[in-house]
XYZ file of C-alpha atoms in Angstrom:
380
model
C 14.051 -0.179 -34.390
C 13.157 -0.181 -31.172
C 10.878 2.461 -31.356
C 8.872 0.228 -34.193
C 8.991 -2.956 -31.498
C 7.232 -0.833 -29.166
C 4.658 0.658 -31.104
C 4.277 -2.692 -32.907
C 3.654 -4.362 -29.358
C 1.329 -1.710 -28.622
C -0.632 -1.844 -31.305
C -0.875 -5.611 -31.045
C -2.436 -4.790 -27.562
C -4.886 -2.545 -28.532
C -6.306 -5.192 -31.216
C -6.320 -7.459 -29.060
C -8.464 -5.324 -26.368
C -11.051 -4.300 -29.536
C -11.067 -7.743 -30.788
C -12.411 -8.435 -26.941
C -14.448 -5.885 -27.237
C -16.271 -6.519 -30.295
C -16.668 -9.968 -29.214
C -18.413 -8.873 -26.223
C -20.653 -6.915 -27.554
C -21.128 -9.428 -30.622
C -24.775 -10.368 -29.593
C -26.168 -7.215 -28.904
C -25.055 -5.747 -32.139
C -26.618 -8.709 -34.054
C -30.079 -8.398 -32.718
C -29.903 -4.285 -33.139
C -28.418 -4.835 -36.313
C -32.010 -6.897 -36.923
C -34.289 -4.640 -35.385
C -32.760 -1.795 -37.728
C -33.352 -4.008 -40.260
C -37.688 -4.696 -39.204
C -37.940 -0.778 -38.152
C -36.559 0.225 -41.756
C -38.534 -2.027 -43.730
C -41.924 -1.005 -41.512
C -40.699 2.417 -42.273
C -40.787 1.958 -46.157
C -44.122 -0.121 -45.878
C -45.517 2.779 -44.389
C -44.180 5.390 -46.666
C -45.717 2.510 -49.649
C -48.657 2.490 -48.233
C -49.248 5.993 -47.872
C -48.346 7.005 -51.506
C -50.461 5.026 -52.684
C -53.210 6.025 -50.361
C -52.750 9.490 -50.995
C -53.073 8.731 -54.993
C -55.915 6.907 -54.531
C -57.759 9.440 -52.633
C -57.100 11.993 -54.948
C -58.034 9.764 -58.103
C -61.489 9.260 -56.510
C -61.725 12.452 -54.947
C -61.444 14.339 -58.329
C -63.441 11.838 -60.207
C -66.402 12.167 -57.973
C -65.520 16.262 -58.193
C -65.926 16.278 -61.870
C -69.119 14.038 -62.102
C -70.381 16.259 -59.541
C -69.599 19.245 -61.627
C -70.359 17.365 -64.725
C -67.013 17.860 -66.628
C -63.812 16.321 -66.743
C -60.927 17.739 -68.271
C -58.412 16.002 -70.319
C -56.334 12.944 -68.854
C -53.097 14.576 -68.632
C -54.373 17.501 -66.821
C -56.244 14.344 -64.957
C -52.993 12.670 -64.037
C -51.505 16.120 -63.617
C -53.773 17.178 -60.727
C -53.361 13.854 -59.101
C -49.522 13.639 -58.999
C -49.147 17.701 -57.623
C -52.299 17.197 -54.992
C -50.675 13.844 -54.387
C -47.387 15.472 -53.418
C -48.693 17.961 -51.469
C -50.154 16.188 -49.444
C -47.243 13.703 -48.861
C -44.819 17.186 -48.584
C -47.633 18.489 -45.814
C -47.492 15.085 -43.884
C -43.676 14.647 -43.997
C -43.667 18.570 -42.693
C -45.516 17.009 -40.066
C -44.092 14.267 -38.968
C -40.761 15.947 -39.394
C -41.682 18.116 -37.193
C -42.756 15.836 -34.498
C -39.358 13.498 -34.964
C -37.163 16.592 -35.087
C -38.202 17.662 -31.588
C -37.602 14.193 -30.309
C -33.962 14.576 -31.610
C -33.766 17.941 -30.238
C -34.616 16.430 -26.911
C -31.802 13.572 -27.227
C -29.355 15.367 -28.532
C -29.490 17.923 -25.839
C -29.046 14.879 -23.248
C -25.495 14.318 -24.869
C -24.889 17.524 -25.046
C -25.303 18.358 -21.531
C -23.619 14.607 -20.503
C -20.675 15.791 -22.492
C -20.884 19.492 -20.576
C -21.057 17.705 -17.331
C -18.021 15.640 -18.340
C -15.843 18.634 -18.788
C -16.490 20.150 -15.807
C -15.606 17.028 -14.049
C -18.525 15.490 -13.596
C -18.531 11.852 -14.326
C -21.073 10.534 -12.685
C -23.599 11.099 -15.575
C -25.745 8.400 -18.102
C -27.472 9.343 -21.354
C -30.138 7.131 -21.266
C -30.364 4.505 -24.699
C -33.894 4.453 -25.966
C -33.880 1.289 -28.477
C -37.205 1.921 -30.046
C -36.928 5.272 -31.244
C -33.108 6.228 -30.931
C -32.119 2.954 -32.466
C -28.861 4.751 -34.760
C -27.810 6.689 -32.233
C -27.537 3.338 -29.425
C -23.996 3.493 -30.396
C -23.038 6.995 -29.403
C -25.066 6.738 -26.390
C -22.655 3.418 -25.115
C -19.734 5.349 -26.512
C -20.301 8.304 -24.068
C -21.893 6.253 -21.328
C -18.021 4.047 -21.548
C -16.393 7.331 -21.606
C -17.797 8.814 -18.815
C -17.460 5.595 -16.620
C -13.785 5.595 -17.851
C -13.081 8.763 -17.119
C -14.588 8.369 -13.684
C -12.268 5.500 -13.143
C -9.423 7.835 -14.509
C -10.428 10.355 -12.075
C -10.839 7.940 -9.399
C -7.261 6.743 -9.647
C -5.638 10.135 -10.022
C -7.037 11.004 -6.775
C -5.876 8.038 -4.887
C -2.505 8.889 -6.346
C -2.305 12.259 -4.827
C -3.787 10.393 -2.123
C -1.407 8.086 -1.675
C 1.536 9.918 -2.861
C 0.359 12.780 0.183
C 0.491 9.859 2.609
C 3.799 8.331 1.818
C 5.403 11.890 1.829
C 3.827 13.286 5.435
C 4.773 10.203 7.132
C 8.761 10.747 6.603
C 8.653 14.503 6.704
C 6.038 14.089 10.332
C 8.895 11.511 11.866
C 11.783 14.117 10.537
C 9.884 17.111 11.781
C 9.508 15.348 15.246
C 12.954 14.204 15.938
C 14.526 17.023 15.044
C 12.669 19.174 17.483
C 13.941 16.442 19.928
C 17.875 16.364 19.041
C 17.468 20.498 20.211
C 16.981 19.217 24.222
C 20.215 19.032 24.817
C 19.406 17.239 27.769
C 18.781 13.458 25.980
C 21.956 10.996 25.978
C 24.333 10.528 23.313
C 22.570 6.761 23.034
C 18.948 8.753 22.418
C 20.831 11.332 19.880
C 22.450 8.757 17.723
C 19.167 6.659 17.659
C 17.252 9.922 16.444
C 19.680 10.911 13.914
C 19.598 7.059 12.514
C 15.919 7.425 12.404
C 15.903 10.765 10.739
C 18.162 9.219 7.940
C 16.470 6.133 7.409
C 13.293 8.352 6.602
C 15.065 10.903 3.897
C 16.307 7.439 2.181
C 12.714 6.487 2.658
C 11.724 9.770 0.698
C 14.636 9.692 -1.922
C 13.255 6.184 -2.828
C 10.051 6.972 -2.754
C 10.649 9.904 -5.650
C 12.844 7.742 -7.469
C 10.672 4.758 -7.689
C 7.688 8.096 -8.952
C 10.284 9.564 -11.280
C 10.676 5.845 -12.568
C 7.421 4.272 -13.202
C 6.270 7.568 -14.923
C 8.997 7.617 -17.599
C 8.597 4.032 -18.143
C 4.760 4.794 -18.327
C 5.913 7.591 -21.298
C 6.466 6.950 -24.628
C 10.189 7.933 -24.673
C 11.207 5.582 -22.112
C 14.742 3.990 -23.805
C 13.649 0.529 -24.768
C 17.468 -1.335 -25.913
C 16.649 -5.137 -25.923
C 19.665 -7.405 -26.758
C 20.646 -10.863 -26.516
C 21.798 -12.066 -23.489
C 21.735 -15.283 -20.664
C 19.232 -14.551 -18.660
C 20.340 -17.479 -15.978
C 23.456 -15.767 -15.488
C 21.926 -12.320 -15.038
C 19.786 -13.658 -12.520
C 22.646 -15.714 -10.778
C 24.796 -12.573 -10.374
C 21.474 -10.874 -8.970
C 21.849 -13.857 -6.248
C 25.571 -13.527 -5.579
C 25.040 -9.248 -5.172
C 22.195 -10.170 -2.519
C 24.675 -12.824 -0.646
C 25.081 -10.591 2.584
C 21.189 -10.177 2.855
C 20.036 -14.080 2.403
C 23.399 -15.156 4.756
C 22.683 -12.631 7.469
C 18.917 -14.271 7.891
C 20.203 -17.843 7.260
C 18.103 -18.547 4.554
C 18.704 -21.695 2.318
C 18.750 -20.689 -1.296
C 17.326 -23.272 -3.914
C 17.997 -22.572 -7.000
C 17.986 -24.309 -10.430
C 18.890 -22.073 -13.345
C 18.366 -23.662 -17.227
C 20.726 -22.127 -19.794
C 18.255 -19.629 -21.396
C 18.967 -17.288 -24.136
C 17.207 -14.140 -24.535
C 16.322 -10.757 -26.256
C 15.578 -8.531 -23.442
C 16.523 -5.338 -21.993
C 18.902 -5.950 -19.666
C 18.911 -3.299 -17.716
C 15.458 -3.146 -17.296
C 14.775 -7.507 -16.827
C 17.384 -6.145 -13.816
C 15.323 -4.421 -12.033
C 12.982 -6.848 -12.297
C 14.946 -9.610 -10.399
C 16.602 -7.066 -8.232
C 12.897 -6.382 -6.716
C 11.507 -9.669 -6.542
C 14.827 -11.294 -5.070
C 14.639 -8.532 -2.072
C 11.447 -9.043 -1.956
C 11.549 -12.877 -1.466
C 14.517 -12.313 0.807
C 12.264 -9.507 2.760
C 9.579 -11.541 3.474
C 11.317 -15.128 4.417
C 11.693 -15.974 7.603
C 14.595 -16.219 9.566
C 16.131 -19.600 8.672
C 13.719 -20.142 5.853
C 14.214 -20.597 1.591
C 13.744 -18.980 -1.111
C 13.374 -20.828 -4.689
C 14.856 -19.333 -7.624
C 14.126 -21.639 -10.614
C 14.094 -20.740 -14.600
C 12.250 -23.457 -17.076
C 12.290 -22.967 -20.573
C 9.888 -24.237 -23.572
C 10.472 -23.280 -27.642
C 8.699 -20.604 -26.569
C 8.769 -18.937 -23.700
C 11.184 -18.638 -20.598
C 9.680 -19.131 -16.801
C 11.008 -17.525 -14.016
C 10.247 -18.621 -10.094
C 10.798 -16.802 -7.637
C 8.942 -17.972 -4.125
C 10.049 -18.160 -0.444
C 8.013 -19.563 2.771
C 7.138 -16.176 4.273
C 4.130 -14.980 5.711
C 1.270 -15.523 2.289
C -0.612 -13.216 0.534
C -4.499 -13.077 1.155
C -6.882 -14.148 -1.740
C -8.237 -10.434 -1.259
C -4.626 -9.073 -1.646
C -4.131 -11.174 -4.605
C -5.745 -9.224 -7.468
C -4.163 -5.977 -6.216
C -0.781 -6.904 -5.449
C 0.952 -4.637 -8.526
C -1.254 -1.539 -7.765
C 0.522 1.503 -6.832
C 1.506 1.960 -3.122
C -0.690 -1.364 -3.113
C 0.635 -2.720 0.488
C -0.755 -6.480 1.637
C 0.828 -6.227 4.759
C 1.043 -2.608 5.688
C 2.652 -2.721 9.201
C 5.641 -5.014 7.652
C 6.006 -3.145 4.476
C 6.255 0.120 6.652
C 9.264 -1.382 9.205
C 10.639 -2.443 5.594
C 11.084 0.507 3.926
C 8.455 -0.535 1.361
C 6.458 2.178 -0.329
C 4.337 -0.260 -2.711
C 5.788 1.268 -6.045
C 8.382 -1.944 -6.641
C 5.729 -4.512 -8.072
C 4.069 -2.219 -9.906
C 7.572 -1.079 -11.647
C 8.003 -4.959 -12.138
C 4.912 -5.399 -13.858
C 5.449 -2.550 -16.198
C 8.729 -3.550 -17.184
C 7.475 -6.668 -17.794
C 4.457 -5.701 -19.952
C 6.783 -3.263 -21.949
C 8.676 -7.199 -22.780
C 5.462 -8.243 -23.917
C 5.401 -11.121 -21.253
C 3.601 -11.685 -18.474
C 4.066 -11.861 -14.282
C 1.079 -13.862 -11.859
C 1.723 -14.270 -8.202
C 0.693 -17.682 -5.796
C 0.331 -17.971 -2.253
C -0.899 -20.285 0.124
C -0.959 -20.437 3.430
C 1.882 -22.304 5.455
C 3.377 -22.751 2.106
C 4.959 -20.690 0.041
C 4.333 -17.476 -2.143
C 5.469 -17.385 -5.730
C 6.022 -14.961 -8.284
C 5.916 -16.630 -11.791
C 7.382 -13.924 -14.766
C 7.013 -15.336 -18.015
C 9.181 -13.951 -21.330
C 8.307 -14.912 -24.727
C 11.707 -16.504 -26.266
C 12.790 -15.346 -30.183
C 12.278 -17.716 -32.783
């Protein structure tokens, strides 16, 4: 069953992103759909035309032949003559212009053909070109590999910012561990110096244990075989016992806690919706200020539950905005570091909360507060 839920929610996704599609490209389908439409019935005109041209031609031809020669045979062999000397020379002219067309094809086929070569050697930064008067069937294989190669590019793009990015966040750690453990061998430094190297060498292998298991979890919830167990639950006492387990953290900093919580009943997977609130809670609590709040409010319609979660930290740039739930995405990179952050955590969130079918959207102004707002579609 909850295999079927998934694929079901998938598939309602991808409608939804052809139904987009298709309405995007509505217009230009209509007015190629209507120059098909002119071309072919030119086309068939012409062809018209030319039959009846070639019969004519022939029918006065050989009548002026056999006056000339002073006989004429019978009318069937008459109309027999015409019709074969007709169709040769319609067969000859097709030849031709079959000819002519078939190199043109030749000529843009090849172009795919070496765009699609080009793609699988990696090369993505290729374009068939669409030629509208003469190609006008093909138009929609050319956009077809034209979006694939600038999707693949983007593909490509993103897998090497990974590696990128994953490279970065590993050689940091290992560089600080390399260096301080060259410096606990002087064994001339204090027992003060020792202990603080040796604190500093363990916060970075729990930076590096985090980092691979926030990798090792966003690509299994990425796969298709990610357990998905949704059941019904409160989700205002989930998230209150998510504020009581972060007590110590929000007391230490004297933060002021508002919260209102409306009795909301969900289907959910629990587990999952926790590590949701777990990251966004730290989060809020990471980035308040000492002495400041944090808001923790749920609202609830017929249809939908909507979770706040905001505090009076330092905001988020309009430029940070759109790519806040990237991977290793980091808005403020020098407080995110001294954090322990890696910039995996909000785009777990956002995954989770896709796989839920709902939806998450993040606020910030400055000198007020930053919210994130998680939305959860409620059953029936």
């Amino acid at each position: 069953m909850n295999g079927e839920k998934r694929q079901e929610q998938e598939a309602r996704a991808e409608r939804e992103w052809r139904k987009g599609r298709r309405e995007r490209r509505k217009k230009p389908i209509t007015k190629h759909s209507a120059m098909q439409f002119i071309r072919g019935s030119l086309f068939a005109l012409g062809i018209f035309t030319l039959i009846v041209g070639y019969w004519l031609a022939l029918f006065y031809g050989t009548s002026w032949l056999y006056d000339y020669l002073n006989m004429r045979p019978a009318e069937v062999v008459v109309q027999l003559i015409n019709s074969i000397g007709g169709m040769f020379l319609w067969g000859v002219t097709m030849a031709i212009m079959g000819r002519f067309f078939r190199n043109k094809q030749m000529i843009f086929f090849q172009k795919m053909i070496e765009a699609i070569r080009s793609m699988s050697r990696g090369d993505f930064n290729v374009s068939v070109e669409e030629d509208l008067h003469d190609n006008g069937p093909f138009n929609e294989l050319v956009e077809s590999i034209n979006n694939m190669a600038v999707e693949l590019g983007q593909l490509e793009k993103m897998r090497q910012e990974f590696i990128s990015n994953v490279s970065h966040e590993i050689q940091s750690p290992l560089t600080s561990i390399s260096g301080f453990s060259r410096a606990l061998q002087n064994e001339q430094i204090s027992p003060e110096e020792r202990k603080h190297y040796l604190e500093i060498i363990e916060a970075e292998s729990t930076r590096l244990s985090k980092l691979s298991d926030n990798l090792l979890k966003l690509t299994s919830l990425e796969s298709q075989h990610h357990p998905f167990e949704p059941t019904s639950y409160r989700l205002d006492k989930q998230i209150r016992n998510h504020i009581l387990a972060c007590e110590p953290q929000w007391v230490d900093k004297e933060i002021e806690m508002d919260i209102e919580l409306e009795a909301v009943t969900l289907s959910a997977d629990a587990d999952l919706l926790s590590q949701v609130w777990t990251n966004l809670i730290h989060n809020a609590i990471k980035f308040a200020p000492f002495g400041g709040t944090i808001g923790v409010h749920i609202t609830a319609s017929q249809e939908e539950a909507i979770v706040r979660i905001s505090n009076n930290g330092v905001h988020i740039s309009e430029e940070d905005l759109p790519h806040i739930f990237e991977r290793f995405y980091k808005a403020d990179k020098s407080r995110n570091r001294l954090s322990g952050g890696n910039g995996l955590g909000l785009s777990i969130v956002k995954k989770i909360i896709d796989m839920h079918g709902g939806s998450i959207a993040v606020e910030s102004e400055p000198e007020k507060r930053t919210t994130f707002i998680v939305r959860l579609s409620l059953p029936n």
